[in-house]
PDB file of C-alpha atoms in Angstrom:
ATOM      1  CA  UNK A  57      19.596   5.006   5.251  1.00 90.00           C
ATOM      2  CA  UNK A  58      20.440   1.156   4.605  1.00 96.00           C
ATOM      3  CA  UNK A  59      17.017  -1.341   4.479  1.00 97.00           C
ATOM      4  CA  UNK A  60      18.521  -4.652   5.255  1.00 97.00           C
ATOM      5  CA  UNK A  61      17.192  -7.592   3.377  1.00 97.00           C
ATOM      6  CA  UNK A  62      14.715  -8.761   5.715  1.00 95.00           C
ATOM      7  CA  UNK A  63      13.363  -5.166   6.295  1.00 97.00           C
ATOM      8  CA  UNK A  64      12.977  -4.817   2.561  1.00 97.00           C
ATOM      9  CA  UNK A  65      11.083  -8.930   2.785  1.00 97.00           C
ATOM     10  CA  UNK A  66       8.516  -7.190   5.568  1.00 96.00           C
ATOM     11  CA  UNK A  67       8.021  -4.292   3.134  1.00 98.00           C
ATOM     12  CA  UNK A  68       7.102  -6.828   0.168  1.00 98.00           C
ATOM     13  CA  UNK A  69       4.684  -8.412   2.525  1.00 96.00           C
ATOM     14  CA  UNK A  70       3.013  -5.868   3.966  1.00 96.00           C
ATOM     15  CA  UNK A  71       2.388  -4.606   0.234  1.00 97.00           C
ATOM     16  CA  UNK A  72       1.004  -7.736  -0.722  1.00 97.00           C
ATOM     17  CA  UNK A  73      -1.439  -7.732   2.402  1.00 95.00           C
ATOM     18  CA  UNK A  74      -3.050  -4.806   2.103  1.00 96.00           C
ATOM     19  CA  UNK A  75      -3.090  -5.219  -1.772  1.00 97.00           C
ATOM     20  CA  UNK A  76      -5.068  -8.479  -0.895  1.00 97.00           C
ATOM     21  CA  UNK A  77      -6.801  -6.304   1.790  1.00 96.00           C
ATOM     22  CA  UNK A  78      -7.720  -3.298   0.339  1.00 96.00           C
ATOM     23  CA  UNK A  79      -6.345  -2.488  -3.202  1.00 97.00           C
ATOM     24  CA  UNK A  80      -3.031  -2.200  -5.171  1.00 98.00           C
ATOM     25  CA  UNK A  81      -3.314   1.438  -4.405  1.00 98.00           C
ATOM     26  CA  UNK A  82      -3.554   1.754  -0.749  1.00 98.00           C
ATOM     27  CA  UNK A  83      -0.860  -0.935  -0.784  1.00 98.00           C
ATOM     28  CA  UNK A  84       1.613   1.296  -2.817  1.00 98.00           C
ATOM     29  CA  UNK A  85       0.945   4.264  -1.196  1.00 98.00           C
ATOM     30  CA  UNK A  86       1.059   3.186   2.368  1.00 98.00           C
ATOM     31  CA  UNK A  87       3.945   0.968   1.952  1.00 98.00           C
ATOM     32  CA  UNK A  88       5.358   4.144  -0.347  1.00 98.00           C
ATOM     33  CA  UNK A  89       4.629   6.577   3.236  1.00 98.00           C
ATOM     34  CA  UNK A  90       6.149   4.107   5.358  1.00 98.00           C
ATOM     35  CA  UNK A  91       9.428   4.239   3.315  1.00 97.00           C
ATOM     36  CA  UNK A  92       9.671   8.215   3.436  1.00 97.00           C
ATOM     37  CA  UNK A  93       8.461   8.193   6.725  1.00 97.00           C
ATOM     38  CA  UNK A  94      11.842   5.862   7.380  1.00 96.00           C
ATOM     39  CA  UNK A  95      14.000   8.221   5.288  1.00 95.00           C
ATOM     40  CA  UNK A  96      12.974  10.781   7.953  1.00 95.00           C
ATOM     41  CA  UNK A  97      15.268   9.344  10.384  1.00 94.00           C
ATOM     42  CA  UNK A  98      17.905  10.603   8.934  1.00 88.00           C
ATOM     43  CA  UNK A  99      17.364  13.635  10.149  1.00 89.00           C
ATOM     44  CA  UNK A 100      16.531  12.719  13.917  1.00 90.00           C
ATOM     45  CA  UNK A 101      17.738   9.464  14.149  1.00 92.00           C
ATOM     46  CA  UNK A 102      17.559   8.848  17.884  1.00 92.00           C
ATOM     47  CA  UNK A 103      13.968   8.924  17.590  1.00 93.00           C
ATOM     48  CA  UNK A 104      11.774   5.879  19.784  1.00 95.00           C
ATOM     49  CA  UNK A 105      12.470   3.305  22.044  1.00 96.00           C
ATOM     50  CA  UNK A 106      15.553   1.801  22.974  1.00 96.00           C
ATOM     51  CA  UNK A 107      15.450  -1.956  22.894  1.00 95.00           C
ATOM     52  CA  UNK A 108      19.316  -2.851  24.446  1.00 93.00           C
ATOM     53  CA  UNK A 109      17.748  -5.983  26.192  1.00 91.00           C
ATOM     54  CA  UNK A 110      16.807  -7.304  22.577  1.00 92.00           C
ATOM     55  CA  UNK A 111      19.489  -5.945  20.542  1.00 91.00           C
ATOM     56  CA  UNK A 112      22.664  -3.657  21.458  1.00 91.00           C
ATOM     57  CA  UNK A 113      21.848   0.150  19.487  1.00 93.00           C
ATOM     58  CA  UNK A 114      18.333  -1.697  18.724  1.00 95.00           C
ATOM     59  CA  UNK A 115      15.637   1.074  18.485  1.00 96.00           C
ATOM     60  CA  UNK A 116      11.783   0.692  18.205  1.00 96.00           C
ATOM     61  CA  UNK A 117       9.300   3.061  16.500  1.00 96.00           C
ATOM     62  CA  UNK A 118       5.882   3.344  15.306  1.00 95.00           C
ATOM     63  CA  UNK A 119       4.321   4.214  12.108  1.00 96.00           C
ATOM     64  CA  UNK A 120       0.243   4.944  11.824  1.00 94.00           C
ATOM     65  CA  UNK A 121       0.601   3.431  15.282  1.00 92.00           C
ATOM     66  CA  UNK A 122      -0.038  -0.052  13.328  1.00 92.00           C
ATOM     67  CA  UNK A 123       3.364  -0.904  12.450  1.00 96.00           C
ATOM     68  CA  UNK A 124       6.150  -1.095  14.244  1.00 95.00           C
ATOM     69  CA  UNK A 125       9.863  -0.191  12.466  1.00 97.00           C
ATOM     70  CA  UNK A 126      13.202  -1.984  13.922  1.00 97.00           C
ATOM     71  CA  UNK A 127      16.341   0.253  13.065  1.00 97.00           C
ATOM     72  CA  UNK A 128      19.579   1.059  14.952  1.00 96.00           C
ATOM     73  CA  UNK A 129      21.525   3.683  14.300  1.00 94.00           C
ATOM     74  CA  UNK A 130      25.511   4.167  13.805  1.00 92.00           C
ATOM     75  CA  UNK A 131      26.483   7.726  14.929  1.00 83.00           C
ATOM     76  CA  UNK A 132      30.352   6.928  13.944  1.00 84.00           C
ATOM     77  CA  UNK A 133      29.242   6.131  10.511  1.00 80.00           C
ATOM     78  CA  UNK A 134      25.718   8.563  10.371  1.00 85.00           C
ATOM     79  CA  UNK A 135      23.822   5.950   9.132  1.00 92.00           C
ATOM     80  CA  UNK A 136      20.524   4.458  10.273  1.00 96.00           C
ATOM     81  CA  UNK A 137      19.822   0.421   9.385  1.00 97.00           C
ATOM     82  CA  UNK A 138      16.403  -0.655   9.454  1.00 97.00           C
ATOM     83  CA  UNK A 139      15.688  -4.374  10.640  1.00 96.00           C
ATOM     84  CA  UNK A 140      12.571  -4.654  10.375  1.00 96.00           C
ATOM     85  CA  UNK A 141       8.963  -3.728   9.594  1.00 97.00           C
ATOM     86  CA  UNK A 142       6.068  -5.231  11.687  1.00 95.00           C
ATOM     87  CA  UNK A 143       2.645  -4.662  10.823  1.00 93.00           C
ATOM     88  CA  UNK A 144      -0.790  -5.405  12.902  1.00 84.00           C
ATOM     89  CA  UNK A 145       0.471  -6.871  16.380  1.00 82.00           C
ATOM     90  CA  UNK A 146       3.378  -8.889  14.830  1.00 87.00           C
ATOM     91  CA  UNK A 147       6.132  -9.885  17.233  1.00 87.00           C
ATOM     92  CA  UNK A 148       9.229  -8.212  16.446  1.00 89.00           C
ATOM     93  CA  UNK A 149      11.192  -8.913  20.155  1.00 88.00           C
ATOM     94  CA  UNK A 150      11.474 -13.115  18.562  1.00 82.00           C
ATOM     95  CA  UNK A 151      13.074 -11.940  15.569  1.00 81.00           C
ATOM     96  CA  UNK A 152      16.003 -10.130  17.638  1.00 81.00           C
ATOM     97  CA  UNK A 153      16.173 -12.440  21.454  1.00 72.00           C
ATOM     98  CA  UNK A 154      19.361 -14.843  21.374  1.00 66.00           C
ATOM     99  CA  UNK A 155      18.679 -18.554  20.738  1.00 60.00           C
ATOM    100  CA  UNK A 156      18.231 -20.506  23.787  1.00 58.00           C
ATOM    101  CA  UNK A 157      19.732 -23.874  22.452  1.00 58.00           C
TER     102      UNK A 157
END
C-alpha cells in the first residue's frame, strides 16, 4: 500500500475539515478509519469501479459513501497506489482527464 503525495495532501485536509467541523476527535478517527479501510485493499484489491477513460488501471471506490478513494492497482508488483481522497461531492474525474491545451 503506497499513499502518493497528493493522496496523503487530501488526507491532511479532510482532517482539518472535519476538525473545523466537528472536533479534533471525529477528525482523527474518521480520517484514522479511512486509512485502514484503504489498507484493506490489499487484500481484495480489484475492488470498485474502473475508471480507464480517466486514467489507465484507475479505480474508484467509496468510503461512508461520502468520500470517494482514487487508487490503481499493480498486479505485477502486488501493490495498490492511492491517488486520491475526495470528500463531500468533490470532483475527482478533473484531477485525472488529460489537459486540453
Amino acid at each position: 500500500m503506497v499513499f502518493a503525495p497528493q493522496a496523503l495532501a487530501h488526507l491532511d485536509a479532510l482532517e482539518a475539515f472535519i476538525s473545523e467541523a466537528a472536533s479534533a476527535t471525529v477528525a482523527a478517527r474518521f480520517v484514522d478509519k479511512l486509512i485502514s479501510h484503504c489498507e484493506s485493499f490489499s487484500l481484495f484489491p480489484l475492488r470498485g469501479t474502473r475508471r480507464d477513460d480517466l486514467l489507465t488501471d484507475l479505480r474508484i471506490t467509496h468510503y461512508r459513501c461520502t468520500t470517494i478513494i482514487a487508487f490503481t492497482v499493480d498486479t505485477t508488483r502486488e501493490t495498490v497506489s492511492i491517488l486520491g481522497v475526495f470528500y463531500g461531492g468533490q470532483s475527482y474525474a478533473a484531477l485525472f482527464q488529460p489537459c486540453k491545451y
